[in-house]
CSV table of C-alpha atoms in Angstrom, one decimal:
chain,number,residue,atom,x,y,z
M,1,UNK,CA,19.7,2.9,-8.0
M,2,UNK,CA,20.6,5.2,-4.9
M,3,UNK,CA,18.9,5.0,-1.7
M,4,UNK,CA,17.4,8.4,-2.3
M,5,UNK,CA,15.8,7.7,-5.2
M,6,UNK,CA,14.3,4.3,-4.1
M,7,UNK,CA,12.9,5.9,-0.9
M,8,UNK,CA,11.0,8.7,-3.1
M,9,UNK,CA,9.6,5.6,-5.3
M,10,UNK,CA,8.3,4.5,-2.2
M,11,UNK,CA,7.0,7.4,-0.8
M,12,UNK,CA,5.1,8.3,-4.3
M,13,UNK,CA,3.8,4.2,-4.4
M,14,UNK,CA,2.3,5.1,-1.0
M,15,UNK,CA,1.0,8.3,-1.5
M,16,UNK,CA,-1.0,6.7,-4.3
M,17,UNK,CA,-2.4,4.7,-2.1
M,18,UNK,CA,-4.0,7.8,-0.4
M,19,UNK,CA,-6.0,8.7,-3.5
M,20,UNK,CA,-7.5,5.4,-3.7
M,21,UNK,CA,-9.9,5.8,0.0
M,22,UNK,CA,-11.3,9.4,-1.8
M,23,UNK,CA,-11.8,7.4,-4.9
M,24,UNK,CA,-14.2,4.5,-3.1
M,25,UNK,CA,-16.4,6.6,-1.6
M,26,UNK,CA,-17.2,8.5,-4.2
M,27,UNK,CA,-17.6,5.3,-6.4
M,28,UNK,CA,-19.8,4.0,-3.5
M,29,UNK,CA,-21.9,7.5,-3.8
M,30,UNK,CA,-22.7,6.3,-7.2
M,31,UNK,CA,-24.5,3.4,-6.2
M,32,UNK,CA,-21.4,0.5,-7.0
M,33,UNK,CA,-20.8,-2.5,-4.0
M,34,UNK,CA,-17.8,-3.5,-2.7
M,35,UNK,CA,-17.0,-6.4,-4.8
M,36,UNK,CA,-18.0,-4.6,-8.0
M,37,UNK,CA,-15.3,-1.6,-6.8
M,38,UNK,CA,-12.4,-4.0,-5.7
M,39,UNK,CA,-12.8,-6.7,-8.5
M,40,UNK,CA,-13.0,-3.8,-11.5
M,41,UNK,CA,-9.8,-2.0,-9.5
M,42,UNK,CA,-7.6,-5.2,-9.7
M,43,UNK,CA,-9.2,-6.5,-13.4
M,44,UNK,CA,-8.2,-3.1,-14.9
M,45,UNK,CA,-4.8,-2.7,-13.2
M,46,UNK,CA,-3.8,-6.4,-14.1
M,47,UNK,CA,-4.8,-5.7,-17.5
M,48,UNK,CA,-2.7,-2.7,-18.2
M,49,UNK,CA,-0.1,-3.8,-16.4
M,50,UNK,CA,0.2,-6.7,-18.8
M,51,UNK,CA,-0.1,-4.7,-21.4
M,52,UNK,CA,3.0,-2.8,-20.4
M,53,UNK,CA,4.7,-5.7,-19.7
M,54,UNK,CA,4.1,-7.5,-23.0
M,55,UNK,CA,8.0,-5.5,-24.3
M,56,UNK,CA,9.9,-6.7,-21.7
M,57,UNK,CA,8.6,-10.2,-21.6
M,58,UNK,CA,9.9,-10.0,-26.0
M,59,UNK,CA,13.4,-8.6,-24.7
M,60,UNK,CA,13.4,-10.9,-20.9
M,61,UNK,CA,14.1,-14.6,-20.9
M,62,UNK,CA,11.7,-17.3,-19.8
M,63,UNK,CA,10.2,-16.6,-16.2
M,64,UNK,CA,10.6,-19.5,-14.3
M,65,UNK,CA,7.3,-21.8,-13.1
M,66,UNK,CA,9.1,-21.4,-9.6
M,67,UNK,CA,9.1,-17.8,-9.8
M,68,UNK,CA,5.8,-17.0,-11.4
M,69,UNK,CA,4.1,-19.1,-8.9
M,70,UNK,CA,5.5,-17.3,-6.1
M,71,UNK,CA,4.9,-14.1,-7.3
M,72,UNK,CA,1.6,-15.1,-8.1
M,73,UNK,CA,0.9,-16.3,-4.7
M,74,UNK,CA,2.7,-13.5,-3.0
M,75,UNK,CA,0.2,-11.1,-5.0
M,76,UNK,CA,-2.6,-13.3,-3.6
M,77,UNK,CA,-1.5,-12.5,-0.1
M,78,UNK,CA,-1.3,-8.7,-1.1
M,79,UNK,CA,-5.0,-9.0,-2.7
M,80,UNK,CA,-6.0,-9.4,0.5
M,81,UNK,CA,-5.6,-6.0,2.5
M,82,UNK,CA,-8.1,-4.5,0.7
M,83,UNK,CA,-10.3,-7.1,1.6
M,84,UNK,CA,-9.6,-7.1,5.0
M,85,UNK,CA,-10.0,-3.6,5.2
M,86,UNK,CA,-13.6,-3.4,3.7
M,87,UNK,CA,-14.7,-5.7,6.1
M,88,UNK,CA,-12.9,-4.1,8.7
M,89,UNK,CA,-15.2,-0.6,7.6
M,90,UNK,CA,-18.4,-2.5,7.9
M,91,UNK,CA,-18.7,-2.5,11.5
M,92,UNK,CA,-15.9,0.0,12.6
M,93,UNK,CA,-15.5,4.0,11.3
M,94,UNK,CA,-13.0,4.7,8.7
M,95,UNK,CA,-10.4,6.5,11.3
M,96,UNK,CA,-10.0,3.5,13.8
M,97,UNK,CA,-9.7,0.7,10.7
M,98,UNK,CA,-7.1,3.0,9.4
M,99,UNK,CA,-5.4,2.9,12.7
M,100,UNK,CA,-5.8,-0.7,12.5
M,101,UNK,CA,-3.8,-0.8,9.4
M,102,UNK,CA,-1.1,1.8,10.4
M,103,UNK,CA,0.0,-1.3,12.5
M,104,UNK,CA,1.8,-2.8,9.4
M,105,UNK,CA,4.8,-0.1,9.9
M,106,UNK,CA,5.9,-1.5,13.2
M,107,UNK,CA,4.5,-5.7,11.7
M,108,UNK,CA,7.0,-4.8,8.6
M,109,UNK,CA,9.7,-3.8,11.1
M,110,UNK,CA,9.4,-7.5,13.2
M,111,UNK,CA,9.2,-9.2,9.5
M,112,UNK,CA,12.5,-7.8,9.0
M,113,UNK,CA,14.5,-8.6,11.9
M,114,UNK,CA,13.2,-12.0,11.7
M,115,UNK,CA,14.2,-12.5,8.1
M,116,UNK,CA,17.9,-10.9,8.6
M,117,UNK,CA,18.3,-11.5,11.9
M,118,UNK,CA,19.5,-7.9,12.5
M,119,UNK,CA,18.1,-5.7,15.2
M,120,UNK,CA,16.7,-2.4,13.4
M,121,UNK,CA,17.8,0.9,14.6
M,122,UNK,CA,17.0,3.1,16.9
M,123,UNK,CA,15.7,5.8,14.8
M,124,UNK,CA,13.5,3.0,13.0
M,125,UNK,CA,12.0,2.4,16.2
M,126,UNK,CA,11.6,6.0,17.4
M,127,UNK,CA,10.2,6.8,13.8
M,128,UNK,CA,7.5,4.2,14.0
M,129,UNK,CA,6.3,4.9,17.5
M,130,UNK,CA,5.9,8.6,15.9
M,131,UNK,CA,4.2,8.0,13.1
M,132,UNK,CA,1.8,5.5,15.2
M,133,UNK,CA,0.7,8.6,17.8
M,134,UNK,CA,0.6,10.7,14.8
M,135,UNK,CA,-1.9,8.4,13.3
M,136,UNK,CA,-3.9,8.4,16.1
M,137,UNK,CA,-3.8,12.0,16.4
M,138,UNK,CA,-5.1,12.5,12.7
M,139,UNK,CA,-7.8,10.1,13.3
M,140,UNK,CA,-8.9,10.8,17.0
M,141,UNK,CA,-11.3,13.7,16.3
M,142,UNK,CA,-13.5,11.1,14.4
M,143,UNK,CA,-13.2,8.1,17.0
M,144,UNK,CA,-15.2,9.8,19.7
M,145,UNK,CA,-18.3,7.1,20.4
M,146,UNK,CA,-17.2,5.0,17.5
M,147,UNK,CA,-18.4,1.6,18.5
M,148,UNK,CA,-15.7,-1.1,18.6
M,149,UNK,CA,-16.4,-4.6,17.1
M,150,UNK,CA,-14.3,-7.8,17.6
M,151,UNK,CA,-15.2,-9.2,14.1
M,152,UNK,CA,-14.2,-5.5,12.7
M,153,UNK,CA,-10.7,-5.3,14.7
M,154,UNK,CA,-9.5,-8.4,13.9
M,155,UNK,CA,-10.0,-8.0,9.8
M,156,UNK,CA,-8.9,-4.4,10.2
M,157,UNK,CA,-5.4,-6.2,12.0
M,158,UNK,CA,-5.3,-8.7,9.6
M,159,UNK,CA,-5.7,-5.8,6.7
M,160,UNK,CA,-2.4,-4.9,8.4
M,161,UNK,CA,-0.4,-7.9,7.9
M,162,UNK,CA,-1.0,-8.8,4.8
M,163,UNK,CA,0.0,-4.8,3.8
M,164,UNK,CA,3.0,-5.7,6.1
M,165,UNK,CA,3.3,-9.0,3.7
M,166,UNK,CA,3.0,-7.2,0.5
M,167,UNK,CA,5.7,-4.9,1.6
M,168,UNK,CA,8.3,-7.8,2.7
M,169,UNK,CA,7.7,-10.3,0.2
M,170,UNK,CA,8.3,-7.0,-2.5
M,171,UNK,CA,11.8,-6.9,-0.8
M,172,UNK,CA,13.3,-10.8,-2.0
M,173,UNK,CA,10.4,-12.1,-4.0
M,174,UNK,CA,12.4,-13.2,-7.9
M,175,UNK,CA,14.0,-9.3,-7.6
M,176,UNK,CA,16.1,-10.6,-10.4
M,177,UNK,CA,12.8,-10.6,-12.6
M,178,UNK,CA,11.8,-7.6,-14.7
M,179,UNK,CA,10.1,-5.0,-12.7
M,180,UNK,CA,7.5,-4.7,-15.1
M,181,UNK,CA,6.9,-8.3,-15.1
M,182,UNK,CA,7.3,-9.0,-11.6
M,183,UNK,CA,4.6,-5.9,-11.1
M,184,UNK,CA,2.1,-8.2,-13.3
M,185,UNK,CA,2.6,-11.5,-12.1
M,186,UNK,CA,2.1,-10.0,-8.8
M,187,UNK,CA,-1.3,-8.0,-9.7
M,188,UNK,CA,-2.9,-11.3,-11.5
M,189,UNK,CA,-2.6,-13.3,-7.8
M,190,UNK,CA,-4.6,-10.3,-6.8
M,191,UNK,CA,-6.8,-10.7,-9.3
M,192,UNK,CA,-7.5,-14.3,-8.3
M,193,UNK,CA,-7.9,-13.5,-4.9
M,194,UNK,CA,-10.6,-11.2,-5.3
M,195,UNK,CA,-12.5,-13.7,-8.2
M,196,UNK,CA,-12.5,-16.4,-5.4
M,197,UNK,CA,-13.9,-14.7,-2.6
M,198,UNK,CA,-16.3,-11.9,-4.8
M,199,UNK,CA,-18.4,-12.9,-7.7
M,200,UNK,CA,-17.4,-11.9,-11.0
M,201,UNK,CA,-20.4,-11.4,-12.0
M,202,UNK,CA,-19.6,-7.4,-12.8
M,203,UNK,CA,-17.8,-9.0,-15.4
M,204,UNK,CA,-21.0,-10.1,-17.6
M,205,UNK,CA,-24.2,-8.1,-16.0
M,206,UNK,CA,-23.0,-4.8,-18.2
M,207,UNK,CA,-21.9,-2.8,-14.6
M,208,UNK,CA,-18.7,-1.8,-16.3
M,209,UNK,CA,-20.8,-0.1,-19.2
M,210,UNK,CA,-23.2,1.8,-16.4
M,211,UNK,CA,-19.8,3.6,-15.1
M,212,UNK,CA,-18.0,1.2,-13.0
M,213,UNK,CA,-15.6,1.2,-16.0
M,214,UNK,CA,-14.7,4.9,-15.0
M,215,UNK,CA,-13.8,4.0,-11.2
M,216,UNK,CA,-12.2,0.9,-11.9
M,217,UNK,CA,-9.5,2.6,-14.6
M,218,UNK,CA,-8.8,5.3,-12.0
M,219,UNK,CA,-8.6,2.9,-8.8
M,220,UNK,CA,-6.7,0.7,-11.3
M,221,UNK,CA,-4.4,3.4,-12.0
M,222,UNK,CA,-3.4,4.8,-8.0
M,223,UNK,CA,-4.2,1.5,-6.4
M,224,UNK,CA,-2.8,-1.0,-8.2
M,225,UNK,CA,-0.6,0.1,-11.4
M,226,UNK,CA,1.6,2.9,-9.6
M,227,UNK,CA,2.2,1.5,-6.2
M,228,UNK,CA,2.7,-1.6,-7.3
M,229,UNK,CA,5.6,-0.4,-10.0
M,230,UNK,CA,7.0,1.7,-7.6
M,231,UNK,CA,7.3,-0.9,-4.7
M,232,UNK,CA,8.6,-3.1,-7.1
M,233,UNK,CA,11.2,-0.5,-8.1
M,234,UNK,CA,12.4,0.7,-5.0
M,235,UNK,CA,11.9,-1.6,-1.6
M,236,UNK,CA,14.6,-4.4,-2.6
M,237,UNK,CA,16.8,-1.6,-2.1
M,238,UNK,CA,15.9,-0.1,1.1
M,239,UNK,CA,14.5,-3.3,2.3
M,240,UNK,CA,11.1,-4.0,3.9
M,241,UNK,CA,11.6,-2.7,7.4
M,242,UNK,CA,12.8,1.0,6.2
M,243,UNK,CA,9.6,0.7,3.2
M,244,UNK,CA,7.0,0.2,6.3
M,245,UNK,CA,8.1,3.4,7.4
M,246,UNK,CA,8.0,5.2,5.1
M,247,UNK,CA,4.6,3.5,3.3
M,248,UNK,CA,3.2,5.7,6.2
M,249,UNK,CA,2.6,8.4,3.9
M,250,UNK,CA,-0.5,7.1,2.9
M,251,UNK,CA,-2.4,8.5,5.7
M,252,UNK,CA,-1.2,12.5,5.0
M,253,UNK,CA,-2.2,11.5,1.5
M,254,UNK,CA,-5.8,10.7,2.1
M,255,UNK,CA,-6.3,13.8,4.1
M,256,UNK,CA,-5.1,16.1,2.0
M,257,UNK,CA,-7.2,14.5,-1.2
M,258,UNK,CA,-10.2,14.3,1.3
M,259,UNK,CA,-10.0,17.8,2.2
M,260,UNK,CA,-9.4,18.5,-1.8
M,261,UNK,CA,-11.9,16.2,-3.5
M,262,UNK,CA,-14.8,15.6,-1.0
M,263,UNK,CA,-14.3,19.3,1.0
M,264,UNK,CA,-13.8,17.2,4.7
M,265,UNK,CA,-12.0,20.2,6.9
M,266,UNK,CA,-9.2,18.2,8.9
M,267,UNK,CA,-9.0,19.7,12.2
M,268,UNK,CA,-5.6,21.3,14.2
M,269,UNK,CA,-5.3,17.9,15.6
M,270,UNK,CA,-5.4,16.2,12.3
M,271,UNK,CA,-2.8,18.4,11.3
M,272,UNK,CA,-0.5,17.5,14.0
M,273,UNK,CA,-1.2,14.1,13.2
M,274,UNK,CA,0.2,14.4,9.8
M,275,UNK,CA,3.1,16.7,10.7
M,276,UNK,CA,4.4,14.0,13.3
M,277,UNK,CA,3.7,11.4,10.9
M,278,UNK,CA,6.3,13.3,8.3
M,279,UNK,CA,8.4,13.9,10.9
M,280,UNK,CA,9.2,10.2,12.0
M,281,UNK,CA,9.2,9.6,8.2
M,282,UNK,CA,12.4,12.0,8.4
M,283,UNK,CA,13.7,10.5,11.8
M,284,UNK,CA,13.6,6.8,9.5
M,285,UNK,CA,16.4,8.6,7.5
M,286,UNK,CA,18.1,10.9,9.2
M,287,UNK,CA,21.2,8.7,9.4
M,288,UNK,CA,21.3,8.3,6.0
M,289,UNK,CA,21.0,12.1,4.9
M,290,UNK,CA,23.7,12.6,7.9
M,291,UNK,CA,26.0,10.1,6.6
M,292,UNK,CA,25.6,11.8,2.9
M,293,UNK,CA,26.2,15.3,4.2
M,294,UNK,CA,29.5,13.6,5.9
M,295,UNK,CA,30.9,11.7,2.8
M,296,UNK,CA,30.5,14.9,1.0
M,297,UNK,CA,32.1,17.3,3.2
M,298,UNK,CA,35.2,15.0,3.2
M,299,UNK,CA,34.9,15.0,-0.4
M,300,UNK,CA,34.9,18.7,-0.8
């Protein structure tokens, strides 16, 4: 798989993410609580992605007990951010815990020099401190008198590094497994994350027959199936730091399907927001694109 193609896999896994914010609230507007939204999002991804796996677990030998249980447990650490991040939205506004989160792109970049030891690159850095002011910007016309809570900060920064987590364990985690199977062993430690901490009592009171079914498939669908595939498909190639950058995308993405779905006008300044935000996504590979245009002059 090129680079190219890996970094738009990437870029579509995190702009399916964006759908997902639209999707809660308007599963929250029918009445549905927190646990019931999160544990039908997770049983209904898990379940189709199983599904889809069931072929290439016929045609794939035996998955290791070593590598299902860290995929597993790596899953359970990624079942987390969402958790986090509806905590973090109980006693702080939707803009600032978002900015909370953003911090995973610069968390993901620290995870990866640590791991290889190599010093990212300039244009890594410079592309994250962009997309950082641009998140701010997109979010600053809704922070004015927002009231800041410790308890809410520190589950909104904790939202952000297990995102961060998700994204770097994606990168080396049994990548010689199936996609497809890796994608599902990773989902079902979600699944038991969000069992143990939320009742799964939706499960057997009938909620999924009075239309939590409906908002579970779809948040099942952008939130967990897609991303997850996608990530799976293309970070071990463009490793984690690079996939923190560009997993940025998430934020244009949920102001454009705001603006769409639930008619919130972003302002001038969200704009600007989202333009520097695509901008340091193009500063992230700039050398690559250069190097590309390069090879094929020389070729032509």
């Amino acid at each position: 798989m090129s680079r190219t193609q890996a970094s738009i896999y990437v870029l579509m896994g995190a702009s399916s993410y964006g759908v997902v914010s639209t999707i809660t609230k308007l599963a929250y507007q029918h009445g549905f609580a927190t646990g019931e939204i999160t544990g039908s999002q997770v049983f209904f991804g898990c379940l189709f992605l199983w599904l889809v796996a069931l072929p290439a677990c016929a045609k794939t030998k035996r998955l290791s007990r070593k590598s299902l249980l860290s995929l597993i447990m790596c899953g359970m650490v990624s079942g987390l951010t969402g958790i986090f991040y509806y905590l973090s939205l109980k006693t702080l506004s939707a803009s600032f815990a978002i900015i909370l989160m953003f911090q995973f792109t610069w968390i993901g970049l620290l995870l990866e020099w640590m791991r290889t030891r190599v010093r990212p690159r300039w244009n890594h850095w410079l592309a994250t401190t962009i997309i950082l002011s641009g998140s701010l910007l997109a979010s600053a016309s809704q922070l004015n008198g927002a009231s800041l809570h410790a308890k809410g900060i520190f589950f909104g920064l904790l939202s952000a590094l297990t995102y961060a987590l998700f994204i770097y364990f994606s990168n080396f985690v049994a990548i010689d497994v199936n996609p497809m199977i890796r994608s599902a062993s990773f989902v079902t430690g979600g699944l038991f994350t969000n069992l143990l901490i939320f009742s799964p009592a939706f499960l057997i009171e009938g909620k999924l027959f009075d239309g939590l079914w409906f908002w579970g498939l779809l948040l099942g669908l952008f939130g967990t199936v897609i991303p997850t595939i996608l990530f799976m498909k293309g970070i071990p190639h463009i490793g984690s730091g690079l996939a923190s950058i560009l997993g940025s995308v998430e934020l244009p993405a949920v102001i454009v399907v705001a603006a769409f779905f639930l008619h919130e006008q972003p302002t001038m300044l969200q704009w600007t927001g989202v333009l520097l935000i695509l901008l340091g996504i193009l500063i992230s590979e700039a050398p690559s694109i250069i190097g590309r245009r390069s090879i094929s002059a020389k070729q032509s």
